[in-house]
Every structure is written in C-alpha cells, then in structure tokens.
Coordinates of C-alpha atoms in Angstrom, one line a residue:
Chain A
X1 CA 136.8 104.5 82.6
X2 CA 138.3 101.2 83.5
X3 CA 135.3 98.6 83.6
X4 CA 137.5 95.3 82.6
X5 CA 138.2 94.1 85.6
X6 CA 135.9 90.6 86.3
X7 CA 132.5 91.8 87.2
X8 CA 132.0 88.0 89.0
X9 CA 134.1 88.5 91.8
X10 CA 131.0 90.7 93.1
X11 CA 129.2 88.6 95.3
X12 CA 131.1 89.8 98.3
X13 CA 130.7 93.5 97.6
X14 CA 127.2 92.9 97.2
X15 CA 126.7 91.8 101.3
X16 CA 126.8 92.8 104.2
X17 CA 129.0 91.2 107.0
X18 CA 125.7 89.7 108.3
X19 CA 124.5 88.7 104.6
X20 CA 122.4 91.1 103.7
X21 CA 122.1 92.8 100.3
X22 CA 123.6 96.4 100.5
X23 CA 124.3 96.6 96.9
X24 CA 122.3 94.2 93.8
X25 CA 124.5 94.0 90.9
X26 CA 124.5 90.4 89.7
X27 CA 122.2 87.5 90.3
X28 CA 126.0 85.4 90.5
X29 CA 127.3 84.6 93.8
X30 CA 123.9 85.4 95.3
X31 CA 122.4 82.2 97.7
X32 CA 119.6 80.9 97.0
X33 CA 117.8 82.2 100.4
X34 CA 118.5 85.5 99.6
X35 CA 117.1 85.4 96.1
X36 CA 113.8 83.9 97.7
X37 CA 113.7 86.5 99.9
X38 CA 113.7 88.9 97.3
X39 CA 110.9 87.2 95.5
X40 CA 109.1 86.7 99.3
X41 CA 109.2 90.6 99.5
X42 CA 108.4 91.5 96.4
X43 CA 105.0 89.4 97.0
X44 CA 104.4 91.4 100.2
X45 CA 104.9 94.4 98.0
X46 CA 102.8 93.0 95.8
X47 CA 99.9 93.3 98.6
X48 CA 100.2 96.9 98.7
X49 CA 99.0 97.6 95.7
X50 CA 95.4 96.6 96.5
X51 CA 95.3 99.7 99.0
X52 CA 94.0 103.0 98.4
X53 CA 97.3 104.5 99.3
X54 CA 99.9 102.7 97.0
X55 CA 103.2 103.8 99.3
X56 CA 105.1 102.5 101.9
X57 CA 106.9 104.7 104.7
X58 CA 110.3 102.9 104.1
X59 CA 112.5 105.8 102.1
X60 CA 111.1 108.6 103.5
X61 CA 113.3 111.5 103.3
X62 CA 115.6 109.2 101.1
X63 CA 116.7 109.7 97.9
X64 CA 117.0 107.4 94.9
X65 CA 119.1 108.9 92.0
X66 CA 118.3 107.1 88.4
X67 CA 121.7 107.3 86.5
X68 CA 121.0 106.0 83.0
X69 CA 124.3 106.4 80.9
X70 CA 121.9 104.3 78.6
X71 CA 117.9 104.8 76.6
X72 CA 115.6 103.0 78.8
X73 CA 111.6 103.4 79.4
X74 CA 110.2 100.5 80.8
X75 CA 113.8 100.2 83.6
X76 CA 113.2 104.3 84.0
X77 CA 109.3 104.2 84.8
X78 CA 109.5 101.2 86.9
X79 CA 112.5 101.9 89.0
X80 CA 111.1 105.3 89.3
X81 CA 107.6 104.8 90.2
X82 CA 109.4 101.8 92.8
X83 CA 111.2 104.3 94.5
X84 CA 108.6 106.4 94.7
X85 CA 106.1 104.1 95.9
X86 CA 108.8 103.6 98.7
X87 CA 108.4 107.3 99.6
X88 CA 111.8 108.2 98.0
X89 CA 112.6 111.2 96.3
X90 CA 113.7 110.3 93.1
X91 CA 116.5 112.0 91.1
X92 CA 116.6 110.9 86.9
X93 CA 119.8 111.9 85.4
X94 CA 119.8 110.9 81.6
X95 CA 123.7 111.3 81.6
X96 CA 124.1 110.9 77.8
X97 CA 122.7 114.4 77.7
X98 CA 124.1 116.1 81.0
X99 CA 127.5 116.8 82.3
X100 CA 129.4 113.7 81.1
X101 CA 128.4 115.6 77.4
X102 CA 130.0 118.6 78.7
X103 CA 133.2 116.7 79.8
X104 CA 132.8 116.1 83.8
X105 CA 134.5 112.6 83.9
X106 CA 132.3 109.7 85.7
X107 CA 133.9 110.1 89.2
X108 CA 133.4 113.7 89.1
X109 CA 129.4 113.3 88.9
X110 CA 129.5 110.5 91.2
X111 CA 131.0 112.9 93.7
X112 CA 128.1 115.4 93.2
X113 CA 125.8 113.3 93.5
X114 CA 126.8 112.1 97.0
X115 CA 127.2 115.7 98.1
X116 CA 123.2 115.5 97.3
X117 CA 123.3 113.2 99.6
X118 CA 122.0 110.2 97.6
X119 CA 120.9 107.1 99.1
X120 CA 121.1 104.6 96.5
X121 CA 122.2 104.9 92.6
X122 CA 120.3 102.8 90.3
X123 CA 122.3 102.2 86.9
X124 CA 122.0 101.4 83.6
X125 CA 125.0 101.5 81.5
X126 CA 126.2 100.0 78.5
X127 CA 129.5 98.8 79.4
X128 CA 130.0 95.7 81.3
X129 CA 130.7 96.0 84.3
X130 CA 129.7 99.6 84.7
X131 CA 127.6 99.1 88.3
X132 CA 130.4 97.3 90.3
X133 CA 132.7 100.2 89.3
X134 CA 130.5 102.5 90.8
X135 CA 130.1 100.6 93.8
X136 CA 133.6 100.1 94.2
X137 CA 133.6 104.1 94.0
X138 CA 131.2 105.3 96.0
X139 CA 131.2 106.2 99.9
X140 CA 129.9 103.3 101.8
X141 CA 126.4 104.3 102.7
X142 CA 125.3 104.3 99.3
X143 CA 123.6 101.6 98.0
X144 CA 124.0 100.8 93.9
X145 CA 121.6 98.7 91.8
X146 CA 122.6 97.5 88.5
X147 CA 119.4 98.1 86.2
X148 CA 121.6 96.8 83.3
X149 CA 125.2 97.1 82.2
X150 CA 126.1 95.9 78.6
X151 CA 125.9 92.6 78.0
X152 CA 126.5 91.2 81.3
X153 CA 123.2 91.3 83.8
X154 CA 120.3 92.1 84.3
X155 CA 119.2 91.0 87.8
X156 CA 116.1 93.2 88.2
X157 CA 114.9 92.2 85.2
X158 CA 115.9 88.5 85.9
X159 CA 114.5 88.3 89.4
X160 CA 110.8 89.8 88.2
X161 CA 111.0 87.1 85.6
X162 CA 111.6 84.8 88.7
X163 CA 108.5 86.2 90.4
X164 CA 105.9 85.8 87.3
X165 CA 107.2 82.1 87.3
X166 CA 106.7 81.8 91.2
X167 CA 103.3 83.4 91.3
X168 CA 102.1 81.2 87.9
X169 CA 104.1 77.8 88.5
X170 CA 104.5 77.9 92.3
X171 CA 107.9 76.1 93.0
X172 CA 110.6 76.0 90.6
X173 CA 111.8 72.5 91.2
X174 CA 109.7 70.9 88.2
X175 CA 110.0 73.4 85.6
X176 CA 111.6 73.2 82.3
X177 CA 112.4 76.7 81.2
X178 CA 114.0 77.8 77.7
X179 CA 114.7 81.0 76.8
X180 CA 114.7 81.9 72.7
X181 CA 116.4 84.3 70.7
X182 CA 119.1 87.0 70.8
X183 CA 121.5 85.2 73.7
X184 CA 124.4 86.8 72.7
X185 CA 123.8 90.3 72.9
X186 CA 121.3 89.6 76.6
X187 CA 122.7 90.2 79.6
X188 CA 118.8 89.4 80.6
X189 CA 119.4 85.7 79.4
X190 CA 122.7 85.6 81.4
X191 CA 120.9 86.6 84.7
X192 CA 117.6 84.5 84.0
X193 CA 120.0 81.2 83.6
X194 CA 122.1 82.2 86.8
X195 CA 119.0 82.7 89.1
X196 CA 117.0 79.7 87.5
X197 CA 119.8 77.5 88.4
X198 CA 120.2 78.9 91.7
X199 CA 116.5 78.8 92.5
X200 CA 116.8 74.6 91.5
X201 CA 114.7 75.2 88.3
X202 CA 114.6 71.1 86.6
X203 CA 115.9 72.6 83.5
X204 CA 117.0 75.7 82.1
X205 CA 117.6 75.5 78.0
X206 CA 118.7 78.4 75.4
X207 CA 117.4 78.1 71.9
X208 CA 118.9 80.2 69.1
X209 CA 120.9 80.0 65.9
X210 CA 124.7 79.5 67.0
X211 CA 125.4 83.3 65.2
X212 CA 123.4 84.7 68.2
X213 CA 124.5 82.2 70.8
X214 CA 127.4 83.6 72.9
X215 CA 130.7 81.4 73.1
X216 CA 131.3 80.8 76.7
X217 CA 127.5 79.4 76.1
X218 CA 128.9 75.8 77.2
X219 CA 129.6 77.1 80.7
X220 CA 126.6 78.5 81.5
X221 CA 124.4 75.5 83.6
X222 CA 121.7 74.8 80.7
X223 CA 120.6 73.0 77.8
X224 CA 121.6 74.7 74.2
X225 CA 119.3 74.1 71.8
X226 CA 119.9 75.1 67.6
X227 CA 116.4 74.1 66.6
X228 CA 113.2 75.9 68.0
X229 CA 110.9 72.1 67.8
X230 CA 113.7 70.5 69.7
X231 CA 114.4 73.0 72.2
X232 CA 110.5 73.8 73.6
X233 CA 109.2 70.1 73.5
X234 CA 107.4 70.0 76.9
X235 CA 109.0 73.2 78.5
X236 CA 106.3 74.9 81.5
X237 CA 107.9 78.5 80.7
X238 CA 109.1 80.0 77.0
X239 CA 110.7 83.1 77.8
X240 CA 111.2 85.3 74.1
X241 CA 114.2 87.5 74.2
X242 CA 113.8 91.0 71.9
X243 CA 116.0 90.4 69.1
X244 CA 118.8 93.4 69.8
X245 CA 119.1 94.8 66.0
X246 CA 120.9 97.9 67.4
X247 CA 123.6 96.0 68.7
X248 CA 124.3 93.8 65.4
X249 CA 127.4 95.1 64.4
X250 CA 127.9 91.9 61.6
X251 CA 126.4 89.9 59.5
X252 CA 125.0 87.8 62.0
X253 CA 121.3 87.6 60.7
X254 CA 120.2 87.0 56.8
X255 CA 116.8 88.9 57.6
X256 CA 114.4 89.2 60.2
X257 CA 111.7 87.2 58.4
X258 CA 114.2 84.6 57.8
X259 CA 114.8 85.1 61.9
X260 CA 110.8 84.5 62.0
X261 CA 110.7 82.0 60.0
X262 CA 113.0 79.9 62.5
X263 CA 112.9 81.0 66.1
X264 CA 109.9 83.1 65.6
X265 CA 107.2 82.3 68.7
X266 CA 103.7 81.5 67.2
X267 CA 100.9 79.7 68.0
X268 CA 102.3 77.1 66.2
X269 CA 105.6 76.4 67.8
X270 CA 104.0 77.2 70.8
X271 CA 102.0 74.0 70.4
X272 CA 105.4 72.0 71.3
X273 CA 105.7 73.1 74.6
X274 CA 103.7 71.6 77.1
X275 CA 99.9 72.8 76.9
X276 CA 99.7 75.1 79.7
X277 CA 103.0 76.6 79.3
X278 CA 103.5 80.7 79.9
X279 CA 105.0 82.9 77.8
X280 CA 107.4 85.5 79.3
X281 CA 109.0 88.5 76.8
X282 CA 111.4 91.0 79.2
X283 CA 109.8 94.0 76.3
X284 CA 109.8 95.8 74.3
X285 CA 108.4 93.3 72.0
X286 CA 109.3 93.5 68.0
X287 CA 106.2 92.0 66.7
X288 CA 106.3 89.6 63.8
X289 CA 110.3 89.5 64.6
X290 CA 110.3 87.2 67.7
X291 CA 107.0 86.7 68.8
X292 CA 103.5 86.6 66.5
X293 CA 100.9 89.4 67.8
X294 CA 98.3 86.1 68.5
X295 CA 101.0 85.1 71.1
X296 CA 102.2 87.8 73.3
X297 CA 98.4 89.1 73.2
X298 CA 97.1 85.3 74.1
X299 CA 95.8 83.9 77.1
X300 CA 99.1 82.3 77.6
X301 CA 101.1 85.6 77.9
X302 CA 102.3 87.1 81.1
X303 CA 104.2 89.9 79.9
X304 CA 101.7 92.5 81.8
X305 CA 101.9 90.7 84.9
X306 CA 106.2 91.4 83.8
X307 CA 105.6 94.7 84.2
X308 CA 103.6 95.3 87.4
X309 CA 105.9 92.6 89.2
X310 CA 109.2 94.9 88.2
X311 CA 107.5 97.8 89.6
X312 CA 107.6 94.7 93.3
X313 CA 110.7 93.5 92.6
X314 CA 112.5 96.6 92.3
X315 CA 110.7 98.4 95.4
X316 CA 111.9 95.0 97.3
X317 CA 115.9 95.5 95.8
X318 CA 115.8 99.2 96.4
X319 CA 114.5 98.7 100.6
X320 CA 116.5 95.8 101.2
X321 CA 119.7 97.3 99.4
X322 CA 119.2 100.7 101.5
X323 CA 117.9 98.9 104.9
X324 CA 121.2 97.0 104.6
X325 CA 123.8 100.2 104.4
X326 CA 121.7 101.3 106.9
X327 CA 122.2 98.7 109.1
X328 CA 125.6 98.0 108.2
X329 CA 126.3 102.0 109.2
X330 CA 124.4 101.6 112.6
X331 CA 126.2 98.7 113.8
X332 CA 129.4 100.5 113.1
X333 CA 128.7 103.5 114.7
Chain B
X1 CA 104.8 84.1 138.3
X2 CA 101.5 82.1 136.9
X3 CA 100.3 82.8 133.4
X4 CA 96.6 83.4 133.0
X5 CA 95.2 80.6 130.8
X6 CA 94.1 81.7 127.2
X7 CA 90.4 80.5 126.8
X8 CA 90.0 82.0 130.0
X9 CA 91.4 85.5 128.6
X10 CA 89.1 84.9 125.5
X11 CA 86.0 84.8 127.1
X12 CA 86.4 87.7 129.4
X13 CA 87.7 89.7 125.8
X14 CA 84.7 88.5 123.8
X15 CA 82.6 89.5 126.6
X16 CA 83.9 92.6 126.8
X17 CA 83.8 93.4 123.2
X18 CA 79.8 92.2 123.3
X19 CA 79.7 94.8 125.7
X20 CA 81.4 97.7 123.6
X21 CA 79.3 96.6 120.6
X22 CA 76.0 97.6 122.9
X23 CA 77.5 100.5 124.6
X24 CA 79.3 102.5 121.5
X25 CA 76.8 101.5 119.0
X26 CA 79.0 100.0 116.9
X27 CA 77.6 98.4 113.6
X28 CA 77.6 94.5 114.2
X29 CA 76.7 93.6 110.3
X30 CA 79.9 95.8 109.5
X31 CA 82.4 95.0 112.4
X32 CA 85.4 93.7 111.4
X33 CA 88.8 92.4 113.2
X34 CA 92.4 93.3 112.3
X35 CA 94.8 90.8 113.0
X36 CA 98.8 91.4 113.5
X37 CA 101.1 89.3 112.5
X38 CA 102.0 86.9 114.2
X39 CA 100.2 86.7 117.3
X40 CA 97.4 88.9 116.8
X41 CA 95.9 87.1 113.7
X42 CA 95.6 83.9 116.1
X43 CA 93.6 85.7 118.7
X44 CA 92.0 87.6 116.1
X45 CA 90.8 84.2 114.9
X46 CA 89.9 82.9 118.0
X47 CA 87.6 85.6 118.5
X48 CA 85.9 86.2 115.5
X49 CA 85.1 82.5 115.5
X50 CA 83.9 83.2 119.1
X51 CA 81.7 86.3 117.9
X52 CA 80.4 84.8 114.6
X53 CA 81.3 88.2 112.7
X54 CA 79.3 88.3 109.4
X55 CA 82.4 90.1 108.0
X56 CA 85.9 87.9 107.6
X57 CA 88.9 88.7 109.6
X58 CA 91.3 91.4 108.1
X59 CA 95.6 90.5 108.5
X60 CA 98.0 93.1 108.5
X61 CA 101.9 92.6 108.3
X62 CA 102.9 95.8 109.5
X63 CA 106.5 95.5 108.6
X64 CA 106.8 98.2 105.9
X65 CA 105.7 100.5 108.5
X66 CA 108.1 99.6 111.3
X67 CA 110.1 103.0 112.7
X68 CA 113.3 101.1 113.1
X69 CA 113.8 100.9 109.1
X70 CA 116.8 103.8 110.0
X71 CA 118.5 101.1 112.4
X72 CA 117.5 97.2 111.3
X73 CA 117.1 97.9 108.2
X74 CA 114.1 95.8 106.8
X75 CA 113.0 93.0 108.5
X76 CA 113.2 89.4 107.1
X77 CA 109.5 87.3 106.4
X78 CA 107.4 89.9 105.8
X79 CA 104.0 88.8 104.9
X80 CA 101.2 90.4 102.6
X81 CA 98.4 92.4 104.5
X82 CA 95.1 91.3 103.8
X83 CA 92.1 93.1 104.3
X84 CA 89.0 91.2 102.4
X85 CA 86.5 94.4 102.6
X86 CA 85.9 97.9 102.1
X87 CA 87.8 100.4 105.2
X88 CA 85.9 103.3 104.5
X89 CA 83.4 104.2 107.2
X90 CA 83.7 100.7 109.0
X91 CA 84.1 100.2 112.6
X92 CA 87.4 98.0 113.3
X93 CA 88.9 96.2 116.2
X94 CA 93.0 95.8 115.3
X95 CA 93.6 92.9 117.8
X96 CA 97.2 92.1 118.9
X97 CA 99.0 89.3 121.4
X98 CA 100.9 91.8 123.3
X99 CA 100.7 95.7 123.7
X100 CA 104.2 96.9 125.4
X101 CA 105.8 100.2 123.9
X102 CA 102.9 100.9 121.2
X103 CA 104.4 101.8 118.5
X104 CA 103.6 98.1 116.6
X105 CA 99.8 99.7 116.9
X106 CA 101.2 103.2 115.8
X107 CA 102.7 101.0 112.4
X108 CA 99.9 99.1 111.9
X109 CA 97.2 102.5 112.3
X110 CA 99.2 104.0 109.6
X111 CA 98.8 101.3 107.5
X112 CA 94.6 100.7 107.9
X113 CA 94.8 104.3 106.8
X114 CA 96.4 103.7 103.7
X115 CA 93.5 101.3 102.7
X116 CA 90.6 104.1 103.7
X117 CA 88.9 105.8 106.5
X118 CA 87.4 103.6 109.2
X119 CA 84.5 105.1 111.3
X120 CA 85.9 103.8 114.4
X121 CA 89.3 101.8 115.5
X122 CA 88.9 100.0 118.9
X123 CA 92.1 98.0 120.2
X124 CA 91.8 94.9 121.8
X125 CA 94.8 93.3 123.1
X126 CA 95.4 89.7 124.5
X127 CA 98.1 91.2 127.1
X128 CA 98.6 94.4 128.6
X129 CA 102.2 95.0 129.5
X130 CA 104.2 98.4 131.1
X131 CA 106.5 100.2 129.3
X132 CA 104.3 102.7 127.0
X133 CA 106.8 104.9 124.6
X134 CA 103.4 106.2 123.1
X135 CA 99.6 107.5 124.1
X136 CA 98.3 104.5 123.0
X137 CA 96.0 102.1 125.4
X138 CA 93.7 99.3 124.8
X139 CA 89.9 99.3 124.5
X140 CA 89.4 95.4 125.7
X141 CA 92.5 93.6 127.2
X142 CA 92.7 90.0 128.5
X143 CA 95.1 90.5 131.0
X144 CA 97.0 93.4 132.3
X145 CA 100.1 91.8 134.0
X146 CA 103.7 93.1 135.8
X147 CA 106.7 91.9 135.2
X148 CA 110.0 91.4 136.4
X149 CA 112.5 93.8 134.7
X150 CA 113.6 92.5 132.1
X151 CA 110.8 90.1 131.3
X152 CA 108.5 89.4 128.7
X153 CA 105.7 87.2 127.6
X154 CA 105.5 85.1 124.6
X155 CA 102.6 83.6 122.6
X156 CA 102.7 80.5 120.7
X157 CA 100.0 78.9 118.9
X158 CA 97.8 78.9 116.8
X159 CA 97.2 75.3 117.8
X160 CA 97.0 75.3 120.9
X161 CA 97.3 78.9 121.9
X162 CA 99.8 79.3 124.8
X163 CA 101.6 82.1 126.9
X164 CA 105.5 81.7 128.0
X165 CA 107.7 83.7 130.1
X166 CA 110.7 84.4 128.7
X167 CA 113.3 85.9 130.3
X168 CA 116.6 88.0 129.8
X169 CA 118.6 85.9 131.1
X170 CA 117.3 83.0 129.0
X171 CA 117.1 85.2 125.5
X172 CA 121.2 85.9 125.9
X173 CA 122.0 82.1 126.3

C-alpha cells in the first residue's frame, strides 16, 4: 500500500465544510477552538462517569470497527470500552491475524467492512500515514480515527495528555512542558508538541540524547534539550516517553542502565523541576528504564488519571467525528 | 404582546410547589430541584433559594441525550451534569425555562435515570408554550402563554432574570 504521500496536508480532510471534525487523524492543521472543544467534551464526558449508568445514547445502533494492523492494549481497551460507553456496537479486528494473513489486500477489507455498515474505523497502524489512506479510501459517511500510525501521530493519545494538563494546571498559557526520552521513534511526542503549541502552552522542550532525537527536531516549535538537569529546571509538567526497544533497529543506545543513568526520571532529577510539577508517562511504563518505581507510583504521578481521561477523550473524538458525517450527510441530502 | 414579569411568575411557582409538597406528600428533607441548562438552572436557583431546600440544587446538561444526534450531529458547549446527592428513592422537581415540543424533558428523564430511581419526578416549568410533539405536561407552570406563529420566548439571566420575544422574522436577519 502506498502510504508516502505527505500525511500534513490532512487538515482539510479532517473537516467538515462548516468546521467540524468528521475524521481525527493529526493534531496538525487543527485550530485551537476545536482542540479546546475536544478537551471541553471530554470534561462533560468526564461527568458521566459519576452516574450509575456509565453510557450515553449518542451511537446507538452505530457501529465502531477497531482495525489494529498493530499490538495494542491500553489504545484497544480504551477505544473499545469509549465506543461502547457511547452505545456503539463495537467490532475488533486484530488484522495481523485475519484476512490480510490470508492475502485480502487492505482495500478489499475496507470494502467489507463498509458493507457491515460501519460508522467509524478507528486505526492503529504501523506505517505512517496509514489513517489518512484510509480515509482517503473510504465512502464518505465513515468517520476514521487514527489511534496511531508509525511514527507520525498520535492525537488521541496527545489530546488526553492535553486533558490531564487542563484538569491539573488549568490554562496552558504559563506552563513549561518537556517531554523526555525516546523522540525519535514517538509519534506521541510529535502530537503532544503540535497540540501544546497550538493550545499556547509558554514552553514546550524535548530532552533526549541526540541518537534518539529525530532530525527534523529543529522544526518542530520547542526547546531541545541534550542534558536531563538542563532541560527540567522549573518545568510544571515532565511528560516520560517509553523507551521503544522494539523499534531500535541500530546501535543507538550503549545499555538501558546507561539510558538510566542519564535521562532516567527519579526522585532525584525530578527535584529540578519546579516543586509541584506532574508527571505524565503515555504507558506502558519500563520501570528502572525511564522512570524509577518511587516516581510513576508518587504523589506527583498522573498516569492513572492518563488512562480514565483516554477512555473521555476518545468517547468525545468518536461522537464528534460521527455527529459530523452525520451532519455533513444530512445537509446534503 | 406583554410579558409576564419574572418574580411575579416565581412566587405564584413556589406557591404552587408549597402546595404540591402538602398535597402529594412529598418528602421536604429529601426534595431536590433539577436544573436544565441554560435557563432552567437559573430558575431552578431562584426557587430553591426561595424554598430553602435542605438538599442543593442538581444541573443536568442534557446534550448527550438530544434525539437530533442523527441530524446536528453533536452540539457544541456541552456542560457536565451535576447531581450532588443520591437519585434513588428521592422525590425530584426537573425545572426548565420553557416547555414547547417536550422532548428536552424526554432527554433530560432519560438521563436522571441513568443516575438511579427517583420516587417521584414533578415538572415545573417557568413557561408553558403550544406545540407538544410528546405526552409530556407540567406539574407547576409560571405562565401558560399563546403565541403568534412563528414566535418564541427567550430567557436571559441569571442576573437579572428576563423574558424576550423573539420573533421569526427577527432570528432570519
């Protein structure tokens, strides 16, 4: 499948005519209103969960198909239980073990898929680029979500990083955020920078050794930092980044320990960021390789409140995506 | 036409729900109002301040229940629902601005049930207007009024409360 072409140019296929989100594949082109509302929605989703009843009626006789060409648990369970929360019937195709195996190309399941009559397809894949294909494939009506494509976004994951900072921090305008480890094989850190910026975050900063720091890293709107003390002094949010040892092809680490050693988050290089700084890790962690247990178990960790805020983020993504095909098809006719 | 006034309104409501509260039985201790968003949380307000409830007001945002989802899609603004005590086996007045077609009370009934099982849900509505798409009525209403085709009333508030007309002809410019 061809999935070269410039995944940036996406902005327009991700709106409506009338601006609203009918498809969410990158946090780039997005305005800042319509990342807020995101966030605004989520918290209303958020509200929900104190009922007894945990569901909205939105996606009733909907349904939301989970194509993951890649492994995922946290992305799975989250998007699945959103959708279902939603009132969605929810499909999960783990494609690396289905047709594709068998040799039914990409556009062939696609096809089936809509002849089930899919709503929206939320999908992880790990080529770049994978989720505007799709969408550039696909009838109108239906609605993608990228939950991840190679090493390019992330935006889920990036906007309910968004959210813990709102609902911790309150307004972004003051913060100092930096973002430590692997940045060159993240598409999370490449969505976080993208809607920090666009959400008027003070300063955004990457930390990392210049092996795992990607090359285009100059263009990217933030701070680069090679030394850990430098890079958190005073920083209100330290966002850890797993270290992605399946994707090190090269030699681009001597050892873990010695990755520790350097960029490793304790409670000692957490003391030069300011005092009542959060600490944000987008999971699953590698303890004692990124971040010490003391830390990401600590009263300064948010990485729980991560988790139940994807399950708002992406239940706000998936109703706004489908509301907008759906309004986009009614005004047609 | 000449808009009632809204303290005017309030008094005859509170008097009225006095009344219901002596006539149904309904548990003072436990009685608690429902605000919608917008309109209804201010009245709601006004009357709970009016009644000195023991119990704090409840909000709901009945957007995710709208029936419209298959047309407009989902509506911008939507704010968290907020219901500071325990639904199950309480008596509840949901309190709106303006009753017209019903189905913003058929939304937001849906919704209280997803946060329990009230003993009782009385309606009170500031206005009363024609144009019922659904069997739905109000226990305690300020003001039922007629008007001109076309024609609707708007509240603004919360400080002070006020009722417009607003009509067609003036919505299209």
């Amino acid at each position: 499948m061809n999935v070269t072409s410039a995944p940036n140019a996406a902005s327009r296929v991700q709106l409506t005519a009338d601006g609203r989100l009918r498809h969410f594949l990158d946090i780039d082109g997005l305005p800042k209103a319509l990342l807020t509302e995101i966030l605004d929605t989520a918290d209303s989703f958020r509200g929900v969960q104190d009922a007894q009843v945990k569901k909205v009626p939105l996606l009733r006789g909907r349904t939301v198909a989970n194509l993951f060409f890649e492994n995922s648990t946290r992305t799975r369970a989250t998007f699945e239980l959103a959708a279902k929360r939603l009132s969605a019937d929810v499909l999960n195709l783990d494609i690396q073990t289905s047709s594709t195996a068998k040799g039914e190309t990409l556009l062939d399941t696609l096809q089936n898929l809509e002849a089930m009559q899919a709503d929206a397809f939320v999908v992880r894949h790990s080529d770049s680029g994978a989720a505007h294909f799709i969408a550039s494939q696909v009838t109108p009506n239906v609605a993608i979500i990228n939950a991840g494509d190679g090493r390019h976004a992330h935006p889920t994951q990036a906007m309910l990083d968004m959210l813990t900072i709102r609902r911790s921090k309150g307004a972004f305008e003051n913060l100092k955020v930096a973002i430590i480890g692997d940045i060159l094989h993240s598409r999370v850190a490449r969505s976080q920078v993208l809607a920090l910026n666009t959400l008027g975050a003070a300063e955004v900063r990457v930390i990392a050794p210049r092996t795992l720091m990607p090359v285009d890293v100059e263009d990217w709107r933030c701070r680069v930092f090679p030394r850990l003390e430098e890079g958190l002094q005073d920083v209100d949010v330290v966002i850890a980044l797993r270290l992605q040892k399946e994707r090190m092809d090269g030699a681009l680490l001597p050892s873990e320990s010695e990755f520790y050693r350097h960029y490793g988050l304790t409670q000692e290089s957490l003391a030069w960021a300011h005092p009542e700084a959060i600490v944000m890790h987008p999971g699953p962690i590698n303890r004692g390789v990124e971040i010490e247990s003391a830390v990401a178990d600590g009263p300064r960790a948010v990485i729980l409140d991560q988790v139940t805020n994807g399950i708002a983020v992406r239940m706000a993504v998936l109703s706004m995506a489908v509301g907008g095909q759906t309004r986009d098809r009614a005004r047609r006719g | 036409m000449t808009l009632p006034k809204i303290p005017a309104l309030l008094d005859g409501m509170v008097a009225d729900l006095e009344a219901a509260i002596d006539q149904r039985g309904l548990d003072r201790q436990r009685l608690a109002l429902v605000g919608i968003h917008t309109g209804g949380v201010w009245i709601a307000d006004a009357l709970h301040r009016r009644l000195a409830l023991p119990t704090p007001q409840g909000t709901l945002d009945i957007g995710f229940w709208r029936d419209d989802f298959g047309h407009q899609g989902l509506p911008e603004g939507i704010r968290t629902s907020h219901l500071p005590f325990d639904v199950e086996e309480r008596d509840l007045v949901l309190v709106d601005d303006v009753v017209m077609s019903g189905r913003t009370i058929r939304a937001a009934l849906n919704e209280l049930f997803d946060y329990g099982r009230p003993r009782r849900v009385l309606l009170a509505a500031l206005i009363s207007l024609p144009g019922r798409e659904l069997p739905i009525q109000p226990d305690i209403c300020g003001a039922r009024l007629e008007l001109a085709a076309g024609d609707r009333v708007k509240l603004s508030g919360p400080d002070p409360l006020a009722l417009s007309l607003v009509s067609r002809s003036q919505e299209s410019r």
